[in-house]
mmCIF file of C-alpha atoms in Angstrom:
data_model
loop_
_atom_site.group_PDB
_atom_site.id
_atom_site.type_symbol
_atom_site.label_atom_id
_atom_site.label_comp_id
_atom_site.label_asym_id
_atom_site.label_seq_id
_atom_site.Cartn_x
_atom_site.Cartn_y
_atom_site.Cartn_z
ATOM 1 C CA UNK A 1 -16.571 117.179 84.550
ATOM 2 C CA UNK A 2 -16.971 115.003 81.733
ATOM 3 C CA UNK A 3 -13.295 113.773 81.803
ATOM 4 C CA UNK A 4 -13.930 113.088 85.986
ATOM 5 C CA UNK A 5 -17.248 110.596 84.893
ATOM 6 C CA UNK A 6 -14.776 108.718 82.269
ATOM 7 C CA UNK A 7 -12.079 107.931 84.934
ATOM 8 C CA UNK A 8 -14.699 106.990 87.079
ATOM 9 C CA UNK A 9 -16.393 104.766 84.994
ATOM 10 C CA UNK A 10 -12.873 103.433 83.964
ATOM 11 C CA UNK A 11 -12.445 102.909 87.924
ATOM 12 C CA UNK A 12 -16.047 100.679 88.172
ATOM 13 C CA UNK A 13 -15.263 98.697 84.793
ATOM 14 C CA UNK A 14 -12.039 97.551 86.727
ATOM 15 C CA UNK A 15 -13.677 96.746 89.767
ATOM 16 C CA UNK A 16 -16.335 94.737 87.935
ATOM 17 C CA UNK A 17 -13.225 92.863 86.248
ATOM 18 C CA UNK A 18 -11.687 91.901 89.540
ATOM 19 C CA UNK A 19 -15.161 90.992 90.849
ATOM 20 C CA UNK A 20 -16.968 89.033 88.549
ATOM 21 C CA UNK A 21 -14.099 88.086 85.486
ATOM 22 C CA UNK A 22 -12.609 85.091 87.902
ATOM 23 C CA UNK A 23 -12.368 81.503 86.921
ATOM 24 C CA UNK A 24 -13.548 79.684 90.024
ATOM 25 C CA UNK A 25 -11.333 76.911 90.404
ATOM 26 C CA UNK A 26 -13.326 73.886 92.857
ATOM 27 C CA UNK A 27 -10.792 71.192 94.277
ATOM 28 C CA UNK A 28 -12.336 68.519 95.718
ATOM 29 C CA UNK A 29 -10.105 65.775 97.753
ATOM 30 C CA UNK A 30 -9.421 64.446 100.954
ATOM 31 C CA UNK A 31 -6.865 65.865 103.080
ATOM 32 C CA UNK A 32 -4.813 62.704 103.896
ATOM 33 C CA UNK A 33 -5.139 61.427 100.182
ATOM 34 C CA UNK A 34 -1.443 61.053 98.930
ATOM 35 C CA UNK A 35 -3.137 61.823 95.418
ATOM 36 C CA UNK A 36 -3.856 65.276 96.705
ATOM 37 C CA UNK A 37 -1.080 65.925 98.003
ATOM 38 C CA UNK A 38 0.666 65.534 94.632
ATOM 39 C CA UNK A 39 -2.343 66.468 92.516
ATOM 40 C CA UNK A 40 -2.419 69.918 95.050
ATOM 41 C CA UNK A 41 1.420 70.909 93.734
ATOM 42 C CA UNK A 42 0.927 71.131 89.939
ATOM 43 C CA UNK A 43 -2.755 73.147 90.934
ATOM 44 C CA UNK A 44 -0.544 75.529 93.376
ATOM 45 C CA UNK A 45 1.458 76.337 90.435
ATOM 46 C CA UNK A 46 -1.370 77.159 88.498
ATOM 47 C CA UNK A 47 -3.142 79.512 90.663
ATOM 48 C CA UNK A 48 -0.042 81.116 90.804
ATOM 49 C CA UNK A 49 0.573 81.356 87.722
ATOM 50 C CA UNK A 50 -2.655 82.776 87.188
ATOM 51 C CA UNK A 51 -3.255 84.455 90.226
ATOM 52 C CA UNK A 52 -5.144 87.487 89.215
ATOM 53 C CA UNK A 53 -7.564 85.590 87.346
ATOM 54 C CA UNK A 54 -8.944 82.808 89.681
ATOM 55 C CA UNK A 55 -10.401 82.059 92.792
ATOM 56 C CA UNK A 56 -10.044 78.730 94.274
ATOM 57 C CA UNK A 57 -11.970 76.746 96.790
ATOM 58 C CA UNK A 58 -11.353 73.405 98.420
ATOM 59 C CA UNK A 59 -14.141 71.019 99.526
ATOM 60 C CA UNK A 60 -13.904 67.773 100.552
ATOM 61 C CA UNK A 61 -15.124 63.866 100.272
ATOM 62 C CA UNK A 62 -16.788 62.030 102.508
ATOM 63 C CA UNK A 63 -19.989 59.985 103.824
ATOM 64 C CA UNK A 64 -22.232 61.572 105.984
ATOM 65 C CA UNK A 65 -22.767 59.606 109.312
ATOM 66 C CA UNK A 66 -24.372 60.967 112.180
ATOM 67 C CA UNK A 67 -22.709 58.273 114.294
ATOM 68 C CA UNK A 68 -19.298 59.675 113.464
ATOM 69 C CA UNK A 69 -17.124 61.685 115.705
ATOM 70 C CA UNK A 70 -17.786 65.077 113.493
ATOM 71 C CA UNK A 71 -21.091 63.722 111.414
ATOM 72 C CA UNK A 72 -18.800 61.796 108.255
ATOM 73 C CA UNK A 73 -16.932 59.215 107.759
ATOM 74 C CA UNK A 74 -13.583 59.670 106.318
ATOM 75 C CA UNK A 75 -11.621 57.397 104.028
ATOM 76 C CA UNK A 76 -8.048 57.212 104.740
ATOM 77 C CA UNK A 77 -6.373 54.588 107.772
ATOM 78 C CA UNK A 78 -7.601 52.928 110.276
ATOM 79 C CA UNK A 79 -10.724 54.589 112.469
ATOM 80 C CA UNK A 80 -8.036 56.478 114.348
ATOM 81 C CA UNK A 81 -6.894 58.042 111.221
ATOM 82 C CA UNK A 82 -10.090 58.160 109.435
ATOM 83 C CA UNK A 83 -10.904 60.270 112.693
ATOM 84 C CA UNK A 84 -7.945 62.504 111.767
ATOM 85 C CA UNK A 85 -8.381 62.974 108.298
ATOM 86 C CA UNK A 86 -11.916 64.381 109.059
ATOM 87 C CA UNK A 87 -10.184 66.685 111.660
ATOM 88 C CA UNK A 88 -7.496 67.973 109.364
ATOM 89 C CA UNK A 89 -10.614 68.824 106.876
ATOM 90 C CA UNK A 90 -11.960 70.802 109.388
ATOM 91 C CA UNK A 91 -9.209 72.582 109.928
ATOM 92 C CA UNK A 92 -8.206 73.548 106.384
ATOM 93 C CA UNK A 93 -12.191 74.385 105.903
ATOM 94 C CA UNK A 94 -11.546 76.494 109.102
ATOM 95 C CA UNK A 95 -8.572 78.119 107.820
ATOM 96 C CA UNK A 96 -10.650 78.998 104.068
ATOM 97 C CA UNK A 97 -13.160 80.238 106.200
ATOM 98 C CA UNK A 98 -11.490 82.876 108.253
ATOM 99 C CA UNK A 99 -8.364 83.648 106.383
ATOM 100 C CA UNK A 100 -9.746 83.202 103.011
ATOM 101 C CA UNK A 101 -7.735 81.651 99.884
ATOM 102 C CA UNK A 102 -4.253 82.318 99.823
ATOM 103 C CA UNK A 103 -3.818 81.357 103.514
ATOM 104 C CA UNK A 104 -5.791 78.413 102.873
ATOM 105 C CA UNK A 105 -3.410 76.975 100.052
ATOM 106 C CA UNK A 106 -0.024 78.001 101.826
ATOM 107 C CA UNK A 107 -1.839 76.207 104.947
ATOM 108 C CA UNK A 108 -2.499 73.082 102.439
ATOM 109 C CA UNK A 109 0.916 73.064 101.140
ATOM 110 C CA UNK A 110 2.502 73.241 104.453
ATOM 111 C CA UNK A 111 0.810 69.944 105.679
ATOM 112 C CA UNK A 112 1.146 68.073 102.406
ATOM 113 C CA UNK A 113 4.767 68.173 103.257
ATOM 114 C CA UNK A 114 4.324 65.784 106.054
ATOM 115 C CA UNK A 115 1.012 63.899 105.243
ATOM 116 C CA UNK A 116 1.047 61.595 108.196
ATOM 117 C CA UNK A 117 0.481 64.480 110.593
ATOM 118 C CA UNK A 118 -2.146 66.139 108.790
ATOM 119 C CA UNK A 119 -5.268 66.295 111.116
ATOM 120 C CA UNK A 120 -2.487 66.694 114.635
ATOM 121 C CA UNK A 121 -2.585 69.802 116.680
ATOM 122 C CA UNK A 122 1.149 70.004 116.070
ATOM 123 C CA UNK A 123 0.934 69.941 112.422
ATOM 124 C CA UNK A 124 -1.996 72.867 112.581
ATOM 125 C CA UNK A 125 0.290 75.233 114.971
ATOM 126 C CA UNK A 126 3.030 74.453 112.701
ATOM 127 C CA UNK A 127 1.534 75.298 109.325
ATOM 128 C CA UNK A 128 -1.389 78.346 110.867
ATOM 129 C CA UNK A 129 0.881 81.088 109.504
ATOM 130 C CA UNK A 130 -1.519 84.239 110.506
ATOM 131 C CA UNK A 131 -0.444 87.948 110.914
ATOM 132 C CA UNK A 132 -2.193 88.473 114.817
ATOM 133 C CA UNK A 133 -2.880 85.968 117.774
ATOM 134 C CA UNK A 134 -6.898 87.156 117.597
ATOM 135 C CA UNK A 135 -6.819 85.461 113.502
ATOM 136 C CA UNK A 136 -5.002 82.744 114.792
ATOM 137 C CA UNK A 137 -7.552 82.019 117.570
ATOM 138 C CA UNK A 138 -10.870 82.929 115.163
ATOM 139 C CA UNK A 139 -9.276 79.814 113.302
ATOM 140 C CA UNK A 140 -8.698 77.711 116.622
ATOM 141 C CA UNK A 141 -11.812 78.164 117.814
ATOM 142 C CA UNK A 142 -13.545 77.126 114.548
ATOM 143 C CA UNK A 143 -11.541 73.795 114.573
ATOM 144 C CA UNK A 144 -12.777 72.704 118.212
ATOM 145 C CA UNK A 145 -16.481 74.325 117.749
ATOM 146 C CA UNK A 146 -19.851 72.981 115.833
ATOM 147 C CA UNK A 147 -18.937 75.451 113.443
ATOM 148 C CA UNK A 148 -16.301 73.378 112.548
ATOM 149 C CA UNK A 149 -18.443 70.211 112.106
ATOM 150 C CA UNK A 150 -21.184 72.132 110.271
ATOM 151 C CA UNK A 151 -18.384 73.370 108.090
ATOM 152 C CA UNK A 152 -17.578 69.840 107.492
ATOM 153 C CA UNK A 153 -20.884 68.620 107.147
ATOM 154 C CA UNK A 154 -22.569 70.995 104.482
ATOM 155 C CA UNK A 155 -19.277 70.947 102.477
ATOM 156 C CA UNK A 156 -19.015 67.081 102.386
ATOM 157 C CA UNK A 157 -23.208 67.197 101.363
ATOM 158 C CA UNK A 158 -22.319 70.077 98.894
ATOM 159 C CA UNK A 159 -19.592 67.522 97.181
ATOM 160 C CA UNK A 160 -21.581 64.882 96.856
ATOM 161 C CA UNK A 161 -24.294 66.744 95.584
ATOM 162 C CA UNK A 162 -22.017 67.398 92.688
ATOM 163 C CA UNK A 163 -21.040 63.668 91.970
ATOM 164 C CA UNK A 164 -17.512 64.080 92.948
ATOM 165 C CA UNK A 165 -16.245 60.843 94.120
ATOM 166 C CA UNK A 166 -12.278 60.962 93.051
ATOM 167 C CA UNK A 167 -9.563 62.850 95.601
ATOM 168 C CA UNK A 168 -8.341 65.004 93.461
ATOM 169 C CA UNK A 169 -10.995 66.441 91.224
ATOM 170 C CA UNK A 170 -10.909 70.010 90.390
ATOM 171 C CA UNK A 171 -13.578 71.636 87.868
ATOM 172 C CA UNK A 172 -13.194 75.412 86.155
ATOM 173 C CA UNK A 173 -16.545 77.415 86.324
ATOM 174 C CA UNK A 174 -18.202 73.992 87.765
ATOM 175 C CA UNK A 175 -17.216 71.548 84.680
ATOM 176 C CA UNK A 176 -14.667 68.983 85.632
ATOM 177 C CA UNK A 177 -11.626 69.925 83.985
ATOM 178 C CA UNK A 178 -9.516 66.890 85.413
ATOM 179 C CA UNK A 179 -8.261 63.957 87.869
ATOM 180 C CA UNK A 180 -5.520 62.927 89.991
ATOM 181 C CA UNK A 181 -5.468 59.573 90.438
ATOM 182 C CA UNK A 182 -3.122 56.933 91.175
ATOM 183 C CA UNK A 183 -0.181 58.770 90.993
ATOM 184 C CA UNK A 184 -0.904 61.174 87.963
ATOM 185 C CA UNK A 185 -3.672 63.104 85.868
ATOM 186 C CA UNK A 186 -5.717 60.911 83.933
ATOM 187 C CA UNK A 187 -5.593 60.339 80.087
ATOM 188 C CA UNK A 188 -8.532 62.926 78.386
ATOM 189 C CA UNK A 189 -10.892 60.334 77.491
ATOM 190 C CA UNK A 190 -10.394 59.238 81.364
ATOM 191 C CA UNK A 191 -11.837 62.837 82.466
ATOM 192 C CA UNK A 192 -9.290 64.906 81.782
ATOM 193 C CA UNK A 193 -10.466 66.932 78.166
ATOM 194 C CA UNK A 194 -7.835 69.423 77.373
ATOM 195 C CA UNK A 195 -4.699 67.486 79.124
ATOM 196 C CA UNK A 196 -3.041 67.023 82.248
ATOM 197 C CA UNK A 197 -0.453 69.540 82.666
ATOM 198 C CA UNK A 198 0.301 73.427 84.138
ATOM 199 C CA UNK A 199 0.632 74.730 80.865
ATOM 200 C CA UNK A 200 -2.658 72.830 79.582
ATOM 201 C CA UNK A 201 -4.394 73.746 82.821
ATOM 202 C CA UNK A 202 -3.273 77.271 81.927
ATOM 203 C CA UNK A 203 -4.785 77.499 78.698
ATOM 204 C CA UNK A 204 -7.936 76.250 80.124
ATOM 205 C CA UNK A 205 -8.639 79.247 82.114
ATOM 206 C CA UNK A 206 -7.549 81.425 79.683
ATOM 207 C CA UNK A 207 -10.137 80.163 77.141
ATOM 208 C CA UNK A 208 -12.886 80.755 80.055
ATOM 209 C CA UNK A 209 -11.943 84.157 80.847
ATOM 210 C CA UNK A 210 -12.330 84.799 76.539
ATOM 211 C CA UNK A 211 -15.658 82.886 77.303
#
């Protein structure tokens, strides 16, 4: 009996590990922000790389406007493609939502790789990778619904609630950890303590997790 209650309690510590021993990593951009899209390929290799030890969310910048086609303004183009960059927000919200996190990062990846049709039907049909039609169309629906646009709205409030201003920020644990901007990660002193690489971003989440 007494060796049954060990392996049990062995089985719960475990649990416990995978639940609550996570490094939450928060990535906050704009999906149409060529700075993301780069910023998004050395963070891809980090979750990877530490894959059983994070959880990763994206959320997005914006303004809120309740004059706007899905209640914020976006940043990128003209108002057509300010339009679109809110739209391909939604959908990678929508994807995060329903599919959770490693469907939401392949998603990202696949429309980073052709940044001009982010926010396109095509480009979401192209890139919604799901195992059955009724996942895909949970997704769809979400996209073309108010759930969509409250999606958007609460998680652009949420943002700026925080202070993040910068596409791409990402935090570990909800302290900034670094920035992409301009075509690389900032110098430390710029708001990037700890250095601007995989291997540095690495060691970052390690030294939570011995936190």
């Amino acid at each position: 009996m007494s060796h049954t209650i060990f392996k049990i309690t062995l089985f719960l510590s475990a649990l416990a590990l995978s639940a609550f021993g996570k490094v939450n990593i928060d990535v906050y951009m704009m999906s149409k922000c060529p700075d993301a899209v780069r910023g998004m390929k050395d963070l891809a290799a980090v979750y990877y790389d530490n894959l059983s030890n994070v959880d990763l969310r994206f959320n997005y910048i914006g303004d809120l406007n309740e004059t706007s086609t899905y209640g914020v303004t976006c940043m990128h183009g003209d108002y057509e493609a300010s339009i679109n960059e809110c739209f391909g927000n939604i959908q990678q919200l929508c994807v995060q939502e329903k599919l959770g996190t490693d469907a939401a990062l392949q998603y990202v990846l696949c429309e980073n790789r052709d940044i001009k049709r982010i926010g396109t039907y095509s480009k979401f049909a192209e890139c919604l990778h799901t195992s059955t039609i009724a996942k895909w169309m949970s997704v769809a629906r979400c996209t073309v619904s108010d759930e969509g646009k409250k999606l958007l709205q609460k998680n652009v409030a949420d943002t700026k609630s925080k202070g993040m201003k910068t596409s791409l920020t990402f935090t570990l644990n909800g302290k900034q950890r670094c920035i992409f901007d301009s075509g690389h990660w900032v110098a430390p002193e710029d708001g990037c303590p700890g250095g601007g690489s995989v291997p540095d971003f690495s060691k970052s989440i390690q030294d939570e997790l011995s936190n």
